[in-house]
mmCIF file of C-alpha atoms in Angstrom:
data_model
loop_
_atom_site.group_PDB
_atom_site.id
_atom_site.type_symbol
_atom_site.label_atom_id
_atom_site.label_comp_id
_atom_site.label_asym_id
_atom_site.label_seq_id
_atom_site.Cartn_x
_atom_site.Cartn_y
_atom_site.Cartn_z
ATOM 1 C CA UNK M 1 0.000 0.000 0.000
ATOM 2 C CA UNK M 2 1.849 3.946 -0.954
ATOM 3 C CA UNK M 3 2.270 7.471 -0.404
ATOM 4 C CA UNK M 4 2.452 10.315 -3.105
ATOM 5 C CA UNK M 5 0.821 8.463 -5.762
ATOM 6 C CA UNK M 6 -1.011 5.767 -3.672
ATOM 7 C CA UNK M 7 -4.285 5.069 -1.903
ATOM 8 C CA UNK M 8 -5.852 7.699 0.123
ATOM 9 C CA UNK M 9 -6.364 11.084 -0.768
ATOM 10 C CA UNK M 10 -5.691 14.134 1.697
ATOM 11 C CA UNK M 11 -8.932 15.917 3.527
ATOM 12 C CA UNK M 12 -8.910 18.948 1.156
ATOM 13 C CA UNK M 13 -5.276 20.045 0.319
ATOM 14 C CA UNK M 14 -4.278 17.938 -2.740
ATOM 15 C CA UNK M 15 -2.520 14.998 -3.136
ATOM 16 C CA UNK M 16 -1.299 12.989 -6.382
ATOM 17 C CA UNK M 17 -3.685 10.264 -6.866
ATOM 18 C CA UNK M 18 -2.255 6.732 -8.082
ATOM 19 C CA UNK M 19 -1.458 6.664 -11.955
ATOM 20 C CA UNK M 20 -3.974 4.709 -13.371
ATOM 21 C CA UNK M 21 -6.638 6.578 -11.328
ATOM 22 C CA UNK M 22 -5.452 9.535 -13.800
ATOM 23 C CA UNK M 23 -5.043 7.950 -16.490
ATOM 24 C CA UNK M 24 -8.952 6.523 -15.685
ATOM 25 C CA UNK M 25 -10.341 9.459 -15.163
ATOM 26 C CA UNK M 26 -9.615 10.956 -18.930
ATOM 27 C CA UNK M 27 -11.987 7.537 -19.826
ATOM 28 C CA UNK M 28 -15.785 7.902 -20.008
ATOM 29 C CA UNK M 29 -16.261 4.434 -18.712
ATOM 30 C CA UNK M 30 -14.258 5.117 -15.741
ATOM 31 C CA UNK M 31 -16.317 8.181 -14.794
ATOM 32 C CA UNK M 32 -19.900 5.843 -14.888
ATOM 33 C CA UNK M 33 -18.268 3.446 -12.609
ATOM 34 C CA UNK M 34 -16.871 5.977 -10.292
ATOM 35 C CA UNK M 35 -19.620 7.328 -7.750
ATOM 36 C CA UNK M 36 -19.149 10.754 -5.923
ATOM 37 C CA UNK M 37 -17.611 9.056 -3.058
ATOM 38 C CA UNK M 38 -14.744 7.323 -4.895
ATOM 39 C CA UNK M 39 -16.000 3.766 -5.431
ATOM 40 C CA UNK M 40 -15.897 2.032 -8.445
ATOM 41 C CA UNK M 41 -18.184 -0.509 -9.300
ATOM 42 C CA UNK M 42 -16.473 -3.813 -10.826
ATOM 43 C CA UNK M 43 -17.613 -5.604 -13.230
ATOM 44 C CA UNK M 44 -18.187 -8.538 -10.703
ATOM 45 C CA UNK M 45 -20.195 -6.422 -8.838
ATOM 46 C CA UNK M 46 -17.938 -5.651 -5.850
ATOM 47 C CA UNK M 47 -17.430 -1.994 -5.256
ATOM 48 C CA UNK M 48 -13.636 -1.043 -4.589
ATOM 49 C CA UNK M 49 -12.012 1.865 -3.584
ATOM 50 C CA UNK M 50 -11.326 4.612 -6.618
ATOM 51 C CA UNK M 51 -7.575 4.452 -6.159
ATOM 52 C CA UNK M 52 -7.657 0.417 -7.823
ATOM 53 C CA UNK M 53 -8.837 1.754 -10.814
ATOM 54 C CA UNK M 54 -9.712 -0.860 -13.362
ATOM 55 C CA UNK M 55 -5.800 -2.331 -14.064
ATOM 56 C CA UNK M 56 -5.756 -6.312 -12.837
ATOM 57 C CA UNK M 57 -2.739 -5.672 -10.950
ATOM 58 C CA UNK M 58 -4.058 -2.512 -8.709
ATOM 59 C CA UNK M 59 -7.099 -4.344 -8.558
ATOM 60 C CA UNK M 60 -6.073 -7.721 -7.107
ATOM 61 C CA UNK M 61 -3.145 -5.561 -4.690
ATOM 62 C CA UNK M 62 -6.630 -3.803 -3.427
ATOM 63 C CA UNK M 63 -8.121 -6.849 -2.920
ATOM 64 C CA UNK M 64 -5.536 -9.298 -0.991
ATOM 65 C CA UNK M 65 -2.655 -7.129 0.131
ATOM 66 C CA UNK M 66 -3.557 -3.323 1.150
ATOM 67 C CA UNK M 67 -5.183 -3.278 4.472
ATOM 68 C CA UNK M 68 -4.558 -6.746 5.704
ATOM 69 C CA UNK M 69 -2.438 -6.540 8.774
ATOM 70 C CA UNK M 70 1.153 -7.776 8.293
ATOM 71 C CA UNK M 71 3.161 -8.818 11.660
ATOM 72 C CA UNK M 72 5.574 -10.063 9.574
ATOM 73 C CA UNK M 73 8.945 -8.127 10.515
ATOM 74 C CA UNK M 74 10.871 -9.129 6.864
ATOM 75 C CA UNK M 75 7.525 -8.527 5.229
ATOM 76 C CA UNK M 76 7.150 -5.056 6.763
ATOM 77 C CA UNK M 77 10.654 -4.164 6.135
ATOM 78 C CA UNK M 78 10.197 -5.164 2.645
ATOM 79 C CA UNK M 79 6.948 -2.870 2.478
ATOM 80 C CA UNK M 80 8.584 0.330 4.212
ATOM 81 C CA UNK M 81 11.823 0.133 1.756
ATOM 82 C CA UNK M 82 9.554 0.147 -1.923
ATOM 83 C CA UNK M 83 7.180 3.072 -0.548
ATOM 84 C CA UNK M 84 10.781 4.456 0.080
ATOM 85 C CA UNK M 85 11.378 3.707 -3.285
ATOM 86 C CA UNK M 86 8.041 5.007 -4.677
ATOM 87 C CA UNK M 87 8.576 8.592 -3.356
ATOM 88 C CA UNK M 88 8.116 11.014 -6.151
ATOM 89 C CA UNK M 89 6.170 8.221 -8.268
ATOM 90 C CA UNK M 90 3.184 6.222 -8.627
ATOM 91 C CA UNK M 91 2.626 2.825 -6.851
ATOM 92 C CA UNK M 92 1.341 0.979 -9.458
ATOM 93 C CA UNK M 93 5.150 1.945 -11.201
ATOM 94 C CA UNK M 94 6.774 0.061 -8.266
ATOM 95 C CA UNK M 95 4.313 -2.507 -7.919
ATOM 96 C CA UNK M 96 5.064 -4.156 -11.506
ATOM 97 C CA UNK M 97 8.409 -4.173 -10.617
ATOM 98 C CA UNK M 98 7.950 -5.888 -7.133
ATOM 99 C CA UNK M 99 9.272 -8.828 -7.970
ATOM 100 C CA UNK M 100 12.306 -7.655 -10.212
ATOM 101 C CA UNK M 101 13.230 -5.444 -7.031
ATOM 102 C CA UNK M 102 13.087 -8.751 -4.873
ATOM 103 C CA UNK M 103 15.015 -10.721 -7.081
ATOM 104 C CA UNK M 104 17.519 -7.812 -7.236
ATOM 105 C CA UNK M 105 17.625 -7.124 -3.535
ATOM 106 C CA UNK M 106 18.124 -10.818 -2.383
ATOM 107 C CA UNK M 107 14.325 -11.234 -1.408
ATOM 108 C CA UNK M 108 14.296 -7.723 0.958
ATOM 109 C CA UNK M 109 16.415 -10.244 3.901
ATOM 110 C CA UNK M 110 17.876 -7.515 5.626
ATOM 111 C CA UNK M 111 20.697 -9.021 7.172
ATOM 112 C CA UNK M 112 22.225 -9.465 3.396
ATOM 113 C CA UNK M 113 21.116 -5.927 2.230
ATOM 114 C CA UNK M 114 23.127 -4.498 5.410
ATOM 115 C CA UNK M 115 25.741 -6.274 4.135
ATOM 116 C CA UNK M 116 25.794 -4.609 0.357
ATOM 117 C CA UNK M 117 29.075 -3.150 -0.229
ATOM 118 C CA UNK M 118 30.072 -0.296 -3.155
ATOM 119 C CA UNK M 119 30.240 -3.299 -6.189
ATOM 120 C CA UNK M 120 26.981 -4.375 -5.065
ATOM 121 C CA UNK M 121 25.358 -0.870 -5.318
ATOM 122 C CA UNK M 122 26.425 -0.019 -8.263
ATOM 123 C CA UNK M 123 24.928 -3.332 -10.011
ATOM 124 C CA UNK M 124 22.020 -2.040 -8.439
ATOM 125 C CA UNK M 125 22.137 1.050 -10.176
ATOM 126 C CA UNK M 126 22.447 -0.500 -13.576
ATOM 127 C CA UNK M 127 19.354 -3.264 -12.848
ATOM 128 C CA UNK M 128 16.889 -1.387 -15.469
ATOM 129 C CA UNK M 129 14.430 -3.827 -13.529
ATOM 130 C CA UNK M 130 14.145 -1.674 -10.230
ATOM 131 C CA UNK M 131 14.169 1.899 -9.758
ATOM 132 C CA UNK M 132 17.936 3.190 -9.985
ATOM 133 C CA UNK M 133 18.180 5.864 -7.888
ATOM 134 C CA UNK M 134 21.635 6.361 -6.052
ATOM 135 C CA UNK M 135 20.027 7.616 -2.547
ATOM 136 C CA UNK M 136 17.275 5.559 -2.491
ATOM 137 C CA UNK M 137 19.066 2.145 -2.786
ATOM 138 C CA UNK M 138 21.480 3.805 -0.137
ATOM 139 C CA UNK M 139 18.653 4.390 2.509
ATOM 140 C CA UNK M 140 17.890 0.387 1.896
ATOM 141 C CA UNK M 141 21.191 -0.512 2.912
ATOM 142 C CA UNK M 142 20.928 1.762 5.864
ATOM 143 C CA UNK M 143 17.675 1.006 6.840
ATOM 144 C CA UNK M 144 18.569 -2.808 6.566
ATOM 145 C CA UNK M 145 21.042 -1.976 9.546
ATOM 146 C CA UNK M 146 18.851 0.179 11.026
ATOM 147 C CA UNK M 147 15.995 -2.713 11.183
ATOM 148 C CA UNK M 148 18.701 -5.256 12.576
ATOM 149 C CA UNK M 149 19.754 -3.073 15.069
ATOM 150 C CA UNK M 150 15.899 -2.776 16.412
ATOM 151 C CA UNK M 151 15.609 -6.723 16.173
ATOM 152 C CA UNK M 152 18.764 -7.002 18.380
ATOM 153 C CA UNK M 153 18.149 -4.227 21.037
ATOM 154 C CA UNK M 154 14.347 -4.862 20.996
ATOM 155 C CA UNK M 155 11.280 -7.450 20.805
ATOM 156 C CA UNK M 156 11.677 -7.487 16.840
ATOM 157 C CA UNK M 157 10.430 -4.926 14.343
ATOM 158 C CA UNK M 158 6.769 -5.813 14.083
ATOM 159 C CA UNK M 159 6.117 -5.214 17.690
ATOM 160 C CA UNK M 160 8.040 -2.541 17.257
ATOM 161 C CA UNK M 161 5.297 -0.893 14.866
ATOM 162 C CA UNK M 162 2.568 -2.340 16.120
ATOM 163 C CA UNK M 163 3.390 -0.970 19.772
ATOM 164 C CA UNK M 164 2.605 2.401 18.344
ATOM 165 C CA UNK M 165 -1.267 0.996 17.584
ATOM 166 C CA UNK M 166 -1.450 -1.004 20.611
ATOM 167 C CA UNK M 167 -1.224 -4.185 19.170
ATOM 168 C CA UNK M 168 -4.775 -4.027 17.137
ATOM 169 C CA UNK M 169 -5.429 -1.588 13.680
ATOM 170 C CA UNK M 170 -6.785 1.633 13.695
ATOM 171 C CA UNK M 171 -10.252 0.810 12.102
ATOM 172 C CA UNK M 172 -11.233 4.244 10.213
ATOM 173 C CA UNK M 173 -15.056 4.951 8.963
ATOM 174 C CA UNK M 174 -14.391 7.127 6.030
ATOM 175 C CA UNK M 175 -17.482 7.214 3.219
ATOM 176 C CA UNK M 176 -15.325 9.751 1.144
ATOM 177 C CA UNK M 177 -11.919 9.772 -0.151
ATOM 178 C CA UNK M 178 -11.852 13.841 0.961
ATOM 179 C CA UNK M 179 -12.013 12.117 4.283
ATOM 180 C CA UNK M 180 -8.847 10.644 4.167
ATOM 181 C CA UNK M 181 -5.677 11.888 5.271
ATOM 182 C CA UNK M 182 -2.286 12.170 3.234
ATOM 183 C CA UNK M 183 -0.614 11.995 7.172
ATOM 184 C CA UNK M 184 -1.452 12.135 10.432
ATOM 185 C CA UNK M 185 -0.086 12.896 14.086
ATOM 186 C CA UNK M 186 0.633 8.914 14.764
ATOM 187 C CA UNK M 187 2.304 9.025 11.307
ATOM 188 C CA UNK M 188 4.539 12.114 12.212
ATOM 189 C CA UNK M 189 5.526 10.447 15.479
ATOM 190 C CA UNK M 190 6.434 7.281 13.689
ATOM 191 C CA UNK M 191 8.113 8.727 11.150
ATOM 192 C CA UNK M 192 10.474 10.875 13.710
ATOM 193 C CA UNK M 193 11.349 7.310 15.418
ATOM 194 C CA UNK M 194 12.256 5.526 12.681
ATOM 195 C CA UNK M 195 14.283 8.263 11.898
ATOM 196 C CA UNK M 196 16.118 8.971 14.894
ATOM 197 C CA UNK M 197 16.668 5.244 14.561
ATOM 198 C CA UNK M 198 18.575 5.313 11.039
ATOM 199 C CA UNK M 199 15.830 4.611 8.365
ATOM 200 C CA UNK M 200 15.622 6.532 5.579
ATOM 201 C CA UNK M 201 12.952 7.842 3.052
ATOM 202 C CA UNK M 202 10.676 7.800 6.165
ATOM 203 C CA UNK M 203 8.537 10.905 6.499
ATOM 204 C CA UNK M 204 5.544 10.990 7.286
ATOM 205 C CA UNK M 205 3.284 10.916 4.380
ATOM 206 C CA UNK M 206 5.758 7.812 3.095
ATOM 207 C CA UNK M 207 4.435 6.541 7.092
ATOM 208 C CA UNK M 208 0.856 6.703 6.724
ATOM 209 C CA UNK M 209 0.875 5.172 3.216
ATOM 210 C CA UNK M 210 3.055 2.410 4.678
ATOM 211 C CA UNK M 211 0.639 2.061 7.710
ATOM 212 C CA UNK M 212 -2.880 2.059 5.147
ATOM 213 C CA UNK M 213 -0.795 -1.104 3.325
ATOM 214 C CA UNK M 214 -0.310 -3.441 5.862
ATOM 215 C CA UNK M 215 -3.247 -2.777 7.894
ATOM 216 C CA UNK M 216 -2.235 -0.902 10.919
ATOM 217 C CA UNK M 217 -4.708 1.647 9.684
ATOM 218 C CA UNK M 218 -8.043 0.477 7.661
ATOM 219 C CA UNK M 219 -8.594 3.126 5.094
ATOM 220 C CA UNK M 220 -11.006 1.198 3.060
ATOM 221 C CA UNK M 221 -13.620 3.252 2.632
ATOM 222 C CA UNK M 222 -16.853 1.561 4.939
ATOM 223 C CA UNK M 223 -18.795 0.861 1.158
ATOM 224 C CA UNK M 224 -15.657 -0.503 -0.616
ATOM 225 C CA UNK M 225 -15.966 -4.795 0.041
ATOM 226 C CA UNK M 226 -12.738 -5.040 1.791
ATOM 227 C CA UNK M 227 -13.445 -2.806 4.480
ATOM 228 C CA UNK M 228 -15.162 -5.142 6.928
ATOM 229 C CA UNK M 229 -12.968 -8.147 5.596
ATOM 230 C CA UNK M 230 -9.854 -6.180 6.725
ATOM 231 C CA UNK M 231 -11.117 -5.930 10.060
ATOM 232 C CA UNK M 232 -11.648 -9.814 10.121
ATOM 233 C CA UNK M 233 -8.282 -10.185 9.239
ATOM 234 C CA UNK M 234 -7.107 -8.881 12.405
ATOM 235 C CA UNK M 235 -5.341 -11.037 14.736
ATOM 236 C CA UNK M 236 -4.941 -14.122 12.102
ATOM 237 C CA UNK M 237 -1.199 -13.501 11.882
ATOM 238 C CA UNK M 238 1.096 -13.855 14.420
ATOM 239 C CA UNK M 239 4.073 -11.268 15.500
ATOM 240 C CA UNK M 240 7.299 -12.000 14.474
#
């Protein structure tokens, strides 16, 4: 789930809305599905959040990844270093290259990325697969060290997160994407302890996307059919 160019838009002040939501919105059969609210109704009659769009990819992400809650400390590492990577561009960009960036980055296992040393960057930066951008594959290496460093001083990075939440998602009621924020004040305070910690490409809008994608926050809006299943989800996955 990301933040620039990802699901969720901002309560008034505006925010860049996911590529293929612009590109959708130039198409007449886009605007019938979409209702005032942002919903789009599917073809198989399930109403989704606008930000999906009508692209298989976003559509299927919406429907088994963003807003299921992750406790999976690798997985959520994995998750906080490609919104890192999607600053500046749209998630669906850095979602159909998920699995070239895996491949590259030795399946997002920090303790080898912490380990990347200056021949190993700069085969990253000429993998046309992934995004090749010189700070950005920096701040993984850093934040790799930066996440093993919480797993050895603390109870592991997932409970690290999920502390902030109390254990259980945020559970949001929004019936408009106006509604939804582009930050808030958790995401500022998580963002400035991550930081002080060592990750990079961290602030807070980057936080709050991060947190609407693996379900610490449920910013389905209450129509769109994943809403209530999110909040089903909870508590099905164990910490690690």
């Amino acid at each position: 789930a990301g933040a620039a160019a990802r699901p969720g838009a901002p309560k008034r002040s505006r925010k860049p809305v996911p590529a293929p939501a612009v590109a959708f919105r130039s198409c007449s059969r886009y605007h019938r599905r979409m209702s005032e609210t942002g919903l789009i109704d599917h073809p198989d009659g399930c109403p989704r959040c606008w930000w999906a769009g009508l692209d298989p990819l976003y559509v299927a992400y919406h429907d088994t990844e963003w807003g299921v809650p992750e406790h999976d400390g690798r997985a959520l590492y994995e998750k906080l270093i490609l919104d890192g990577f999607q600053a500046g561009l749209s998630w669906i960009t850095i979602l159909r290259k998920r699995e070239n960036f895996r491949k590259a980055f030795d399946g997002f296992a920090p303790e080898k990325i912490a380990r990347y040393d200056a021949r190993k960057k700069a085969a990253l930066m000429k993998d046309a697969g992934i995004v090749r951008n010189k700070l950005k594959v920096e701040g993984a290496v850093l934040s790799a060290r930066a996440y093993l460093d919480v797993m050895e001083k603390g109870p592991g990075f997932s409970a690290f997160l999920w502390d902030f939440m109390d254990g259980k998602p945020k559970v949001n009621k929004f019936r408009d994407t106006k509604q939804v924020p582009a930050q808030t004040e958790l995401s500022q305070k998580i963002s400035k302890e991550l930081l002080k910690r060592g990750f990079k490409f961290v602030g807070p809008t980057i936080v709050y996307a991060f947190m609407q994608a693996v379900g610490m926050v449920n910013d389905h809006l209450v129509q769109c059919h994943r809403h209530d299943a999110c909040c089903d989800l909870h508590g099905k996955k164990k910490k690690k």
